[in-house]
PDB file of C-alpha atoms and ligand atoms in Angstrom:
ATOM      1  CA  MET A  22    -132.977 -62.490  47.043  1.00  0.00           C
ATOM      2  CA  THR A  23    -131.123 -65.917  47.115  1.00  0.00           C
ATOM      3  CA  LYS A  24    -131.211 -67.380  43.281  1.00  0.00           C
ATOM      4  CA  ILE A  25    -132.316 -70.626  42.862  1.00  0.00           C
ATOM      5  CA  GLU A  26    -134.038 -72.873  39.810  1.00  0.00           C
ATOM      6  CA  ARG A  27    -136.119 -75.729  40.523  1.00  0.00           C
ATOM      7  CA  LYS A  28    -138.959 -76.868  38.146  1.00  0.00           C
ATOM      8  CA  ILE A  29    -141.426 -79.624  38.438  1.00  0.00           C
ATOM      9  CA  ASN A  30    -143.639 -80.514  35.371  1.00  0.00           C
ATOM     10  CA  VAL A  31    -147.503 -80.733  35.926  1.00  0.00           C
ATOM     11  CA  LEU A  32    -150.212 -82.201  33.866  1.00  0.00           C
ATOM     12  CA  ASP A  33    -147.945 -82.738  31.009  1.00  0.00           C
ATOM     13  CA  ASP A  34    -145.065 -82.431  28.840  1.00  0.00           C
ATOM     14  CA  LYS A  35    -145.908 -78.515  28.905  1.00  0.00           C
ATOM     15  CA  GLY A  36    -147.147 -77.810  32.474  1.00  0.00           C
ATOM     16  CA  TYR A  37    -144.632 -76.683  34.908  1.00  0.00           C
ATOM     17  CA  VAL A  38    -144.306 -74.555  38.196  1.00  0.00           C
ATOM     18  CA  MET A  39    -140.463 -73.291  38.292  1.00  0.00           C
ATOM     19  CA  ILE A  40    -139.173 -71.691  41.984  1.00  0.00           C
ATOM     20  CA  HIS A  41    -136.831 -68.948  40.825  1.00  0.00           C
ATOM     21  CA  ASP A  42    -136.013 -67.089  43.900  1.00  0.00           C
ATOM     22  CA  VAL A  43    -136.718 -66.862  47.574  1.00  0.00           C
ATOM     23  CA  LEU A  44    -136.112 -63.756  49.808  1.00  0.00           C
ATOM     24  CA  GLY A  45    -135.608 -65.042  53.718  1.00  0.00           C
ATOM     25  CA  THR A  46    -135.626 -68.359  55.795  1.00  0.00           C
ATOM     26  CA  ASP A  47    -137.806 -69.783  58.848  1.00  0.00           C
ATOM     27  CA  LEU A  48    -135.356 -67.348  60.904  1.00  0.00           C
ATOM     28  CA  THR A  49    -136.483 -64.146  59.080  1.00  0.00           C
ATOM     29  CA  VAL A  50    -140.011 -65.125  60.429  1.00  0.00           C
ATOM     30  CA  ALA A  51    -138.720 -65.633  63.689  1.00  0.00           C
ATOM     31  CA  ASN A  52    -136.341 -62.303  64.040  1.00  0.00           C
ATOM     32  CA  ALA A  53    -139.507 -60.689  62.479  1.00  0.00           C
ATOM     33  CA  ALA A  54    -141.456 -61.331  65.525  1.00  0.00           C
ATOM     34  CA  ARG A  55    -138.524 -60.935  67.946  1.00  0.00           C
ATOM     35  CA  VAL A  56    -137.817 -57.554  66.761  1.00  0.00           C
ATOM     36  CA  SER A  57    -140.132 -56.000  69.267  1.00  0.00           C
ATOM     37  CA  TYR A  58    -138.511 -57.351  72.186  1.00  0.00           C
ATOM     38  CA  ALA A  59    -134.873 -56.336  70.329  1.00  0.00           C
ATOM     39  CA  LYS A  60    -133.915 -59.801  70.340  1.00  0.00           C
ATOM     40  CA  LYS A  61    -132.389 -61.727  67.564  1.00  0.00           C
ATOM     41  CA  SER A  62    -131.311 -65.331  66.605  1.00  0.00           C
ATOM     42  CA  ALA A  63    -128.090 -65.661  64.555  1.00  0.00           C
ATOM     43  CA  THR A  64    -129.407 -69.606  63.898  1.00  0.00           C
ATOM     44  CA  LEU A  65    -132.414 -71.014  64.239  1.00  0.00           C
ATOM     45  CA  THR A  66    -132.997 -72.587  67.783  1.00  0.00           C
ATOM     46  CA  ASP A  67    -135.935 -74.631  69.227  1.00  0.00           C
ATOM     47  CA  GLY A  68    -137.292 -71.807  70.793  1.00  0.00           C
ATOM     48  CA  ASP A  69    -137.451 -70.022  67.303  1.00  0.00           C
ATOM     49  CA  LYS A  70    -139.222 -72.997  66.130  1.00  0.00           C
ATOM     50  CA  ARG A  71    -142.264 -72.959  69.088  1.00  0.00           C
ATOM     51  CA  LEU A  72    -142.327 -69.307  68.407  1.00  0.00           C
ATOM     52  CA  ILE A  73    -143.355 -69.938  64.659  1.00  0.00           C
ATOM     53  CA  ASP A  74    -145.580 -72.744  65.459  1.00  0.00           C
ATOM     54  CA  PHE A  75    -147.210 -70.066  68.270  1.00  0.00           C
ATOM     55  CA  LEU A  76    -147.572 -67.187  65.434  1.00  0.00           C
ATOM     56  CA  ALA A  77    -149.037 -69.629  63.051  1.00  0.00           C
ATOM     57  CA  ARG A  78    -151.473 -71.338  65.632  1.00  0.00           C
ATOM     58  CA  GLU A  79    -152.976 -67.952  66.773  1.00  0.00           C
ATOM     59  CA  GLY A  80    -153.020 -66.088  63.397  1.00  0.00           C
ATOM     60  CA  HIS A  81    -150.082 -63.754  64.062  1.00  0.00           C
ATOM     61  CA  THR A  82    -149.212 -63.591  60.247  1.00  0.00           C
ATOM     62  CA  SER A  83    -147.448 -60.627  59.820  1.00  0.00           C
ATOM     63  CA  PRO A  84    -143.946 -62.072  60.250  1.00  0.00           C
ATOM     64  CA  PHE A  85    -144.778 -64.597  57.334  1.00  0.00           C
ATOM     65  CA  ARG A  86    -144.635 -61.376  55.255  1.00  0.00           C
ATOM     66  CA  HIS A  87    -141.390 -61.038  55.393  1.00  0.00           C
ATOM     67  CA  VAL A  88    -140.341 -63.936  53.572  1.00  0.00           C
ATOM     68  CA  ILE A  89    -141.029 -63.905  49.655  1.00  0.00           C
ATOM     69  CA  ALA A  90    -140.889 -66.607  46.803  1.00  0.00           C
ATOM     70  CA  GLN A  91    -141.169 -66.198  43.086  1.00  0.00           C
ATOM     71  CA  PHE A  92    -142.420 -68.401  40.770  1.00  0.00           C
ATOM     72  CA  GLU A  93    -142.785 -69.229  36.980  1.00  0.00           C
ATOM     73  CA  PHE A  94    -145.754 -71.136  35.974  1.00  0.00           C
ATOM     74  CA  ASN A  95    -146.801 -72.510  32.503  1.00  0.00           C
ATOM     75  CA  ALA A  96    -150.380 -73.205  33.138  1.00  0.00           C
ATOM     76  CA  PRO A  97    -153.580 -73.615  31.238  1.00  0.00           C
ATOM     77  CA  LEU A  98    -155.880 -71.042  31.431  1.00  0.00           C
ATOM     78  CA  MET A  99    -158.464 -72.302  33.530  1.00  0.00           C
ATOM     79  CA  VAL A 100    -155.805 -72.814  36.042  1.00  0.00           C
ATOM     80  CA  ALA A 101    -154.346 -69.402  35.534  1.00  0.00           C
ATOM     81  CA  ARG A 102    -157.961 -67.982  36.086  1.00  0.00           C
ATOM     82  CA  GLN A 103    -158.212 -69.633  39.600  1.00  0.00           C
ATOM     83  CA  HIS A 104    -154.848 -68.853  40.650  1.00  0.00           C
ATOM     84  CA  TRP A 105    -155.113 -65.439  40.131  1.00  0.00           C
ATOM     85  CA  LYS A 106    -158.195 -64.860  42.429  1.00  0.00           C
ATOM     86  CA  TYR A 107    -155.152 -64.892  45.126  1.00  0.00           C
ATOM     87  CA  VAL A 108    -155.517 -60.842  45.009  1.00  0.00           C
ATOM     88  CA  VAL A 109    -154.397 -59.777  48.730  1.00  0.00           C
ATOM     89  CA  GLY A 110    -150.873 -57.978  47.963  1.00  0.00           C
ATOM     90  CA  SER A 111    -151.303 -58.130  44.416  1.00  0.00           C
ATOM     91  CA  SER A 112    -149.402 -55.479  42.136  1.00  0.00           C
ATOM     92  CA  MET A 113    -153.102 -55.275  40.481  1.00  0.00           C
ATOM     93  CA  LEU A 114    -154.538 -53.793  43.716  1.00  0.00           C
ATOM     94  CA  GLU A 115    -151.460 -50.896  43.547  1.00  0.00           C
ATOM     95  CA  ALA A 116    -153.986 -48.368  43.134  1.00  0.00           C
ATOM     96  CA  THR A 117    -154.900 -48.887  46.585  1.00  0.00           C
ATOM     97  CA  GLY A 118    -150.987 -49.051  47.727  1.00  0.00           C
ATOM     98  CA  ASP A 119    -151.315 -52.673  48.405  1.00  0.00           C
ATOM     99  CA  ASN A 120    -148.372 -53.846  46.002  1.00  0.00           C
ATOM    100  CA  MET A 121    -146.424 -56.772  48.002  1.00  0.00           C
ATOM    101  CA  ASP A 122    -147.345 -59.552  45.627  1.00  0.00           C
ATOM    102  CA  ALA A 123    -146.701 -59.333  41.731  1.00  0.00           C
ATOM    103  CA  TRP A 124    -148.407 -60.959  38.788  1.00  0.00           C
ATOM    104  CA  ASN A 125    -147.142 -60.821  35.274  1.00  0.00           C
ATOM    105  CA  GLU A 126    -148.194 -62.766  32.230  1.00  0.00           C
ATOM    106  CA  SER A 127    -147.541 -63.278  28.474  1.00  0.00           C
ATOM    107  CA  SER A 128    -151.023 -62.111  26.961  1.00  0.00           C
ATOM    108  CA  ARG A 129    -150.537 -62.875  23.198  1.00  0.00           C
ATOM    109  CA  ARG A 130    -151.014 -59.331  22.705  1.00  0.00           C
ATOM    110  CA  TYR A 131    -147.577 -59.179  21.503  1.00  0.00           C
ATOM    111  CA  VAL A 132    -146.196 -62.549  20.944  1.00  0.00           C
ATOM    112  CA  THR A 133    -147.159 -64.517  18.358  1.00  0.00           C
ATOM    113  CA  GLU A 134    -144.791 -67.607  19.681  1.00  0.00           C
ATOM    114  CA  GLU A 135    -146.732 -70.771  18.700  1.00  0.00           C
ATOM    115  CA  PRO A 136    -149.743 -71.379  21.230  1.00  0.00           C
ATOM    116  CA  THR A 137    -149.878 -74.307  23.147  1.00  0.00           C
ATOM    117  CA  PHE A 138    -152.494 -76.115  24.761  1.00  0.00           C
ATOM    118  CA  TYR A 139    -153.823 -78.882  27.484  1.00  0.00           C
ATOM    119  CA  VAL A 140    -155.322 -82.016  26.206  1.00  0.00           C
ATOM    120  CA  PRO A 141    -156.506 -84.598  28.876  1.00  0.00           C
ATOM    121  CA  GLN A 142    -155.435 -87.840  28.021  1.00  0.00           C
ATOM    122  CA  PRO A 143    -158.316 -90.724  27.503  1.00  0.00           C
ATOM    123  CA  TYR A 144    -157.741 -91.890  31.233  1.00  0.00           C
ATOM    124  CA  GLU A 145    -158.076 -88.693  32.421  1.00  0.00           C
ATOM    125  CA  TRP A 146    -161.329 -87.465  31.657  1.00  0.00           C
ATOM    126  CA  ARG A 147    -163.435 -86.765  34.962  1.00  0.00           C
ATOM    127  CA  SER A 148    -167.408 -87.548  34.879  1.00  0.00           C
ATOM    128  CA  ALA A 149    -169.888 -85.046  36.423  1.00  0.00           C
ATOM    129  CA  PRO A 150    -170.049 -84.957  40.424  1.00  0.00           C
ATOM    130  CA  GLU A 151    -173.002 -87.327  41.656  1.00  0.00           C
ATOM    131  CA  ASN A 152    -173.947 -84.880  44.892  1.00  0.00           C
ATOM    132  CA  SER A 153    -172.356 -81.676  44.006  1.00  0.00           C
ATOM    133  CA  LYS A 154    -172.835 -78.931  41.177  1.00  0.00           C
ATOM    134  CA  GLN A 155    -169.248 -78.325  41.036  1.00  0.00           C
ATOM    135  CA  GLY A 156    -166.064 -80.256  40.961  1.00  0.00           C
ATOM    136  CA  SER A 157    -165.881 -83.794  39.651  1.00  0.00           C
ATOM    137  CA  GLY A 158    -166.408 -87.276  40.260  1.00  0.00           C
ATOM    138  CA  ASP A 159    -164.686 -90.655  38.915  1.00  0.00           C
ATOM    139  CA  ILE A 160    -162.705 -91.427  35.821  1.00  0.00           C
ATOM    140  CA  VAL A 161    -165.349 -91.783  32.472  1.00  0.00           C
ATOM    141  CA  ARG A 162    -164.883 -94.908  30.540  1.00  0.00           C
ATOM    142  CA  PHE A 163    -162.198 -95.131  28.401  1.00  0.00           C
ATOM    143  CA  GLU A 164    -163.914 -94.891  25.131  1.00  0.00           C
ATOM    144  CA  ILE A 165    -165.617 -91.524  26.433  1.00  0.00           C
ATOM    145  CA  GLY A 166    -162.271 -90.482  27.438  1.00  0.00           C
ATOM    146  CA  GLU A 167    -160.630 -91.535  24.111  1.00  0.00           C
ATOM    147  CA  SER A 168    -163.312 -89.983  21.992  1.00  0.00           C
ATOM    148  CA  ALA A 169    -162.888 -86.827  23.915  1.00  0.00           C
ATOM    149  CA  THR A 170    -159.298 -86.590  23.578  1.00  0.00           C
ATOM    150  CA  SER A 171    -159.669 -87.032  19.641  1.00  0.00           C
ATOM    151  CA  ALA A 172    -162.453 -84.321  19.616  1.00  0.00           C
ATOM    152  CA  LEU A 173    -160.409 -81.380  21.609  1.00  0.00           C
ATOM    153  CA  ILE A 174    -157.259 -82.066  19.929  1.00  0.00           C
ATOM    154  CA  GLN A 175    -159.263 -81.827  16.269  1.00  0.00           C
ATOM    155  CA  HIS A 176    -161.350 -78.703  18.164  1.00  0.00           C
ATOM    156  CA  VAL A 177    -157.732 -77.019  18.696  1.00  0.00           C
ATOM    157  CA  ASP A 178    -156.351 -77.996  15.424  1.00  0.00           C
ATOM    158  CA  VAL A 179    -158.855 -75.817  13.702  1.00  0.00           C
ATOM    159  CA  CYS A 180    -159.042 -72.907  15.790  1.00  0.00           C
ATOM    160  CA  ILE A 181    -155.153 -72.868  15.647  1.00  0.00           C
ATOM    161  CA  LYS A 182    -155.530 -72.742  11.645  1.00  0.00           C
ATOM    162  CA  LEU A 183    -158.234 -69.784  11.746  1.00  0.00           C
ATOM    163  CA  TYR A 184    -155.870 -68.088  14.034  1.00  0.00           C
ATOM    164  CA  GLU A 185    -152.738 -68.251  12.000  1.00  0.00           C
ATOM    165  CA  ASP A 186    -154.682 -67.703   8.687  1.00  0.00           C
ATOM    166  CA  ALA A 187    -156.169 -64.245  10.531  1.00  0.00           C
ATOM    167  CA  ILE A 188    -152.422 -63.799  11.312  1.00  0.00           C
ATOM    168  CA  SER A 189    -151.884 -64.231   7.839  1.00  0.00           C
ATOM    169  CA  SER A 190    -154.369 -61.978   6.405  1.00  0.00           C
ATOM    170  CA  GLY A 191    -152.732 -59.030   8.321  1.00  0.00           C
ATOM    171  CA  ILE A 192    -155.121 -59.240  11.518  1.00  0.00           C
ATOM    172  CA  CYS A 193    -153.247 -58.022  14.723  1.00  0.00           C
ATOM    173  CA  ALA A 194    -152.116 -60.746  17.366  1.00  0.00           C
ATOM    174  CA  GLU A 195    -154.346 -58.942  20.197  1.00  0.00           C
ATOM    175  CA  GLN A 196    -157.722 -59.732  17.706  1.00  0.00           C
ATOM    176  CA  ALA A 197    -156.478 -63.101  16.202  1.00  0.00           C
ATOM    177  CA  ARG A 198    -156.378 -64.755  19.685  1.00  0.00           C
ATOM    178  CA  LEU A 199    -160.071 -64.651  19.555  1.00  0.00           C
ATOM    179  CA  PHE A 200    -159.879 -67.512  17.945  1.00  0.00           C
ATOM    180  CA  LEU A 201    -157.643 -69.308  20.284  1.00  0.00           C
ATOM    181  CA  PRO A 202    -159.789 -71.578  22.448  1.00  0.00           C
ATOM    182  CA  ALA A 203    -158.817 -70.186  25.717  1.00  0.00           C
ATOM    183  CA  TYR A 204    -159.521 -72.469  28.613  1.00  0.00           C
ATOM    184  CA  GLY A 205    -157.000 -74.870  27.905  1.00  0.00           C
ATOM    185  CA  MET A 206    -154.192 -72.479  26.342  1.00  0.00           C
ATOM    186  CA  TYR A 207    -150.998 -72.439  28.184  1.00  0.00           C
ATOM    187  CA  VAL A 208    -150.202 -69.294  29.510  1.00  0.00           C
ATOM    188  CA  LYS A 209    -146.902 -68.412  31.450  1.00  0.00           C
ATOM    189  CA  TYR A 210    -146.631 -66.076  34.035  1.00  0.00           C
ATOM    190  CA  TYR A 211    -144.389 -65.157  36.908  1.00  0.00           C
ATOM    191  CA  TRP A 212    -146.232 -65.233  40.505  1.00  0.00           C
ATOM    192  CA  THR A 213    -144.064 -63.283  43.260  1.00  0.00           C
ATOM    193  CA  ALA A 214    -145.846 -63.572  47.004  1.00  0.00           C
ATOM    194  CA  SER A 215    -145.268 -63.746  50.917  1.00  0.00           C
ATOM    195  CA  LEU A 216    -145.092 -66.815  52.583  1.00  0.00           C
ATOM    196  CA  GLN A 217    -148.366 -66.001  53.717  1.00  0.00           C
ATOM    197  CA  SER A 218    -149.918 -65.727  50.545  1.00  0.00           C
ATOM    198  CA  VAL A 219    -148.572 -68.868  49.374  1.00  0.00           C
ATOM    199  CA  CYS A 220    -149.748 -70.724  51.925  1.00  0.00           C
ATOM    200  CA  HIS A 221    -153.203 -69.377  51.573  1.00  0.00           C
ATOM    201  CA  PHE A 222    -153.162 -70.687  48.202  1.00  0.00           C
ATOM    202  CA  LEU A 223    -151.830 -74.431  49.586  1.00  0.00           C
ATOM    203  CA  ASN A 224    -154.237 -74.511  52.201  1.00  0.00           C
ATOM    204  CA  GLN A 225    -157.538 -73.977  49.674  1.00  0.00           C
ATOM    205  CA  ARG A 226    -155.834 -75.716  46.701  1.00  0.00           C
ATOM    206  CA  LEU A 227    -154.558 -78.645  48.088  1.00  0.00           C
ATOM    207  CA  ALA A 228    -157.578 -79.318  49.442  1.00  0.00           C
ATOM    208  CA  HIS A 229    -159.971 -82.002  47.975  1.00  0.00           C
ATOM    209  CA  ASP A 230    -163.212 -79.605  46.811  1.00  0.00           C
ATOM    210  CA  SER A 231    -160.238 -77.784  44.504  1.00  0.00           C
ATOM    211  CA  GLN A 232    -160.364 -78.626  40.617  1.00  0.00           C
ATOM    212  CA  VAL A 233    -157.654 -81.542  40.314  1.00  0.00           C
ATOM    213  CA  GLU A 234    -155.813 -79.526  37.805  1.00  0.00           C
ATOM    214  CA  ILE A 235    -155.209 -76.742  40.243  1.00  0.00           C
ATOM    215  CA  GLN A 236    -154.832 -79.547  42.793  1.00  0.00           C
ATOM    216  CA  MET A 237    -151.673 -80.169  41.050  1.00  0.00           C
ATOM    217  CA  TYR A 238    -149.763 -77.216  40.601  1.00  0.00           C
ATOM    218  CA  ALA A 239    -150.481 -76.522  44.092  1.00  0.00           C
ATOM    219  CA  LYS A 240    -148.540 -80.069  45.115  1.00  0.00           C
ATOM    220  CA  ALA A 241    -145.628 -78.699  42.679  1.00  0.00           C
ATOM    221  CA  VAL A 242    -145.503 -75.366  44.612  1.00  0.00           C
ATOM    222  CA  LEU A 243    -145.701 -77.209  48.253  1.00  0.00           C
ATOM    223  CA  GLU A 244    -142.479 -79.322  47.077  1.00  0.00           C
ATOM    224  CA  LEU A 245    -140.832 -76.538  45.771  1.00  0.00           C
ATOM    225  CA  ILE A 246    -141.225 -74.132  48.562  1.00  0.00           C
ATOM    226  CA  LYS A 247    -141.110 -76.412  51.228  1.00  0.00           C
ATOM    227  CA  PRO A 248    -137.414 -77.282  51.747  1.00  0.00           C
ATOM    228  CA  HIS A 249    -136.789 -73.512  52.053  1.00  0.00           C
ATOM    229  CA  PHE A 250    -139.157 -72.572  55.153  1.00  0.00           C
ATOM    230  CA  PRO A 251    -139.669 -76.001  56.279  1.00  0.00           C
ATOM    231  CA  ILE A 252    -140.931 -74.929  59.818  1.00  0.00           C
ATOM    232  CA  SER A 253    -143.170 -72.150  58.858  1.00  0.00           C
ATOM    233  CA  VAL A 254    -144.923 -74.165  56.005  1.00  0.00           C
ATOM    234  CA  GLU A 255    -145.193 -77.243  58.049  1.00  0.00           C
ATOM    235  CA  LYS A 256    -147.235 -74.976  60.719  1.00  0.00           C
ATOM    236  CA  LEU A 257    -149.711 -73.043  58.036  1.00  0.00           C
ATOM    237  CA  VAL A 258    -150.301 -75.574  55.536  1.00  0.00           C
ATOM    238  CA  SER A 259    -152.657 -78.126  56.659  1.00  0.00           C
ATOM    239  CA  GLU A 260    -151.989 -81.032  54.029  1.00  0.00           C
ATOM    240  CA  THR A 261    -147.988 -80.789  53.850  1.00  0.00           C
ATOM    241  CA  SER A 262    -147.311 -84.528  53.558  1.00  0.00           C
ATOM    242  CA  GLU A 263    -148.895 -84.974  49.671  1.00  0.00           C
TER     243      GLU A 263
HETATM  244  C1  FAD B   1    -163.182 -74.890  45.892  1.00  0.00           C
HETATM  245  C2  FAD B   1    -163.234 -73.463  45.210  1.00  0.00           C
HETATM  246  C3  FAD B   1    -164.163 -73.257  44.639  1.00  0.00           C
HETATM  247  C4  FAD B   1    -164.355 -71.869  44.229  1.00  0.00           C
HETATM  248  N1  FAD B   1    -165.446 -71.202  43.430  1.00  0.00           N
HETATM  249  C5  FAD B   1    -165.430 -70.322  42.865  1.00  0.00           C
HETATM  250  C6  FAD B   1    -166.654 -69.621  41.981  1.00  0.00           C
HETATM  251  O1  FAD B   1    -167.455 -70.447  41.712  1.00  0.00           O
HETATM  252  N2  FAD B   1    -166.666 -68.273  41.612  1.00  0.00           N
HETATM  253  C7  FAD B   1    -165.163 -67.231  42.082  1.00  0.00           C
HETATM  254  O2  FAD B   1    -165.570 -66.267  41.988  1.00  0.00           O
HETATM  255  N3  FAD B   1    -164.861 -67.874  43.095  1.00  0.00           N
HETATM  256  C8  FAD B   1    -164.499 -68.941  43.425  1.00  0.00           C
HETATM  257  N4  FAD B   1    -163.541 -69.168  44.078  1.00  0.00           N
HETATM  258  C9  FAD B   1    -162.524 -68.283  44.274  1.00  0.00           C
HETATM  259  C10 FAD B   1    -162.615 -67.686  45.768  1.00  0.00           C
HETATM  260  O3  FAD B   1    -163.956 -67.128  45.878  1.00  0.00           O
HETATM  261  C11 FAD B   1    -161.743 -66.943  46.261  1.00  0.00           C
HETATM  262  O4  FAD B   1    -161.550 -65.831  45.616  1.00  0.00           O
HETATM  263  C12 FAD B   1    -160.387 -67.529  46.202  1.00  0.00           C
HETATM  264  O5  FAD B   1    -160.083 -68.847  46.755  1.00  0.00           O
HETATM  265  C13 FAD B   1    -159.255 -66.487  46.529  1.00  0.00           C
HETATM  266  O6  FAD B   1    -159.230 -66.821  48.163  1.00  0.00           O
HETATM  267  P1  FAD B   1    -159.443 -65.565  48.678  1.00  0.00           P
HETATM  268  O7  FAD B   1    -160.062 -64.467  48.514  1.00  0.00           O
HETATM  269  O8  FAD B   1    -159.192 -65.869  50.455  1.00  0.00           O
HETATM  270  O9  FAD B   1    -157.698 -64.804  48.816  1.00  0.00           O
HETATM  271  P2  FAD B   1    -157.345 -63.424  48.634  1.00  0.00           P
HETATM  272  O10 FAD B   1    -158.239 -62.362  48.118  1.00  0.00           O
HETATM  273  O11 FAD B   1    -155.892 -63.139  48.315  1.00  0.00           O
HETATM  274  O12 FAD B   1    -157.285 -62.794  50.237  1.00  0.00           O
HETATM  275  C14 FAD B   1    -156.535 -63.433  51.200  1.00  0.00           C
HETATM  276  C15 FAD B   1    -157.446 -63.389  52.422  1.00  0.00           C
HETATM  277  O13 FAD B   1    -157.526 -61.797  53.046  1.00  0.00           O
HETATM  278  C16 FAD B   1    -158.256 -61.579  53.620  1.00  0.00           C
HETATM  279  N5  FAD B   1    -159.400 -60.414  52.885  1.00  0.00           N
HETATM  280  C17 FAD B   1    -159.205 -60.233  51.433  1.00  0.00           C
HETATM  281  N6  FAD B   1    -160.258 -59.172  50.947  1.00  0.00           N
HETATM  282  C18 FAD B   1    -160.282 -58.634  52.206  1.00  0.00           C
HETATM  283  C19 FAD B   1    -161.066 -57.496  52.350  1.00  0.00           C
HETATM  284  N7  FAD B   1    -161.504 -56.808  51.479  1.00  0.00           N
HETATM  285  N8  FAD B   1    -161.247 -57.057  53.924  1.00  0.00           N
HETATM  286  C20 FAD B   1    -160.780 -58.097  54.835  1.00  0.00           C
HETATM  287  N9  FAD B   1    -159.936 -59.096  54.425  1.00  0.00           N
HETATM  288  C21 FAD B   1    -159.852 -59.432  53.274  1.00  0.00           C
HETATM  289  C22 FAD B   1    -158.939 -62.802  53.924  1.00  0.00           C
HETATM  290  O14 FAD B   1    -159.259 -63.361  55.160  1.00  0.00           O
HETATM  291  C23 FAD B   1    -158.714 -63.512  52.623  1.00  0.00           C
HETATM  292  O15 FAD B   1    -158.973 -64.919  52.627  1.00  0.00           O
HETATM  293  C24 FAD B   1    -163.193 -70.610  44.634  1.00  0.00           C
HETATM  294  C25 FAD B   1    -162.311 -71.318  45.114  1.00  0.00           C
HETATM  295  C26 FAD B   1    -162.407 -72.342  45.826  1.00  0.00           C
HETATM  296  C27 FAD B   1    -161.515 -72.668  46.902  1.00  0.00           C
END
């Protein structure tokens, strides 16, 4: 693995995505595909680039699974919950022998560090969509947003107080956390995945029908991973310009 550290803030001053490590390059993809012809390139050639284009276009996905990236996320649980659905190759499936990708998260069972929460700014609250049951529409009037932000801050404060009271009274952290408003609570997790998995996530979560908050995380993942695998990402991901 090549040790690298780069961080992009997402949503507010608490949310972020970091890239820690990558294994391989675009050349790894091309060489993995060429092994069946007993051929190997020392540097990425135009022929290798055309090969990567062919692999992506024709859905020959296995060569993209020889390159891996490791990310750290700090995201509200509502985002982490959506992200967690990308299970193929996950360590959660170890029982099936499919343990390529890995996910580890701070669970608040042991950690009693101060909980933090995502609270949208008054100008960030969106209306219900007009022609769809899911998703969101335009930004609501400022006064509505202002009142929602203030109500959510108060709600979080009350919940933190109840949580801290429970801890002070001797209740264990794994039950005291029931007092915390979960959807907006920040959770920190590591996500290690093959390039194919990462690009599958990107294709779904950069799309405009995805929840806006996870789109923001997907944009950060794209920005962090693209410099390491520029050709493969361009060929595998439909929206690479954002
Ligand atoms: C806009 C949007 C709205 C969503 N809304 C909801 C919702 O309301 N409720 C909800 O529960 N989820 C929802 N999801 C999550 C969605 O159902 C998927 O779980 C999530 O997008 C992960 O995608 P995936 O299953 O393709 O990923 P992975 O599970 O990582 O699978 C990757 C790919 O592997 C292949 N694959 C996986 N499993 C198998 C298998 N058993 N056999 C053969 N091939 C397989 C498929 O090609 C799959 O695309 C939503 C997702 C999006 C993008």
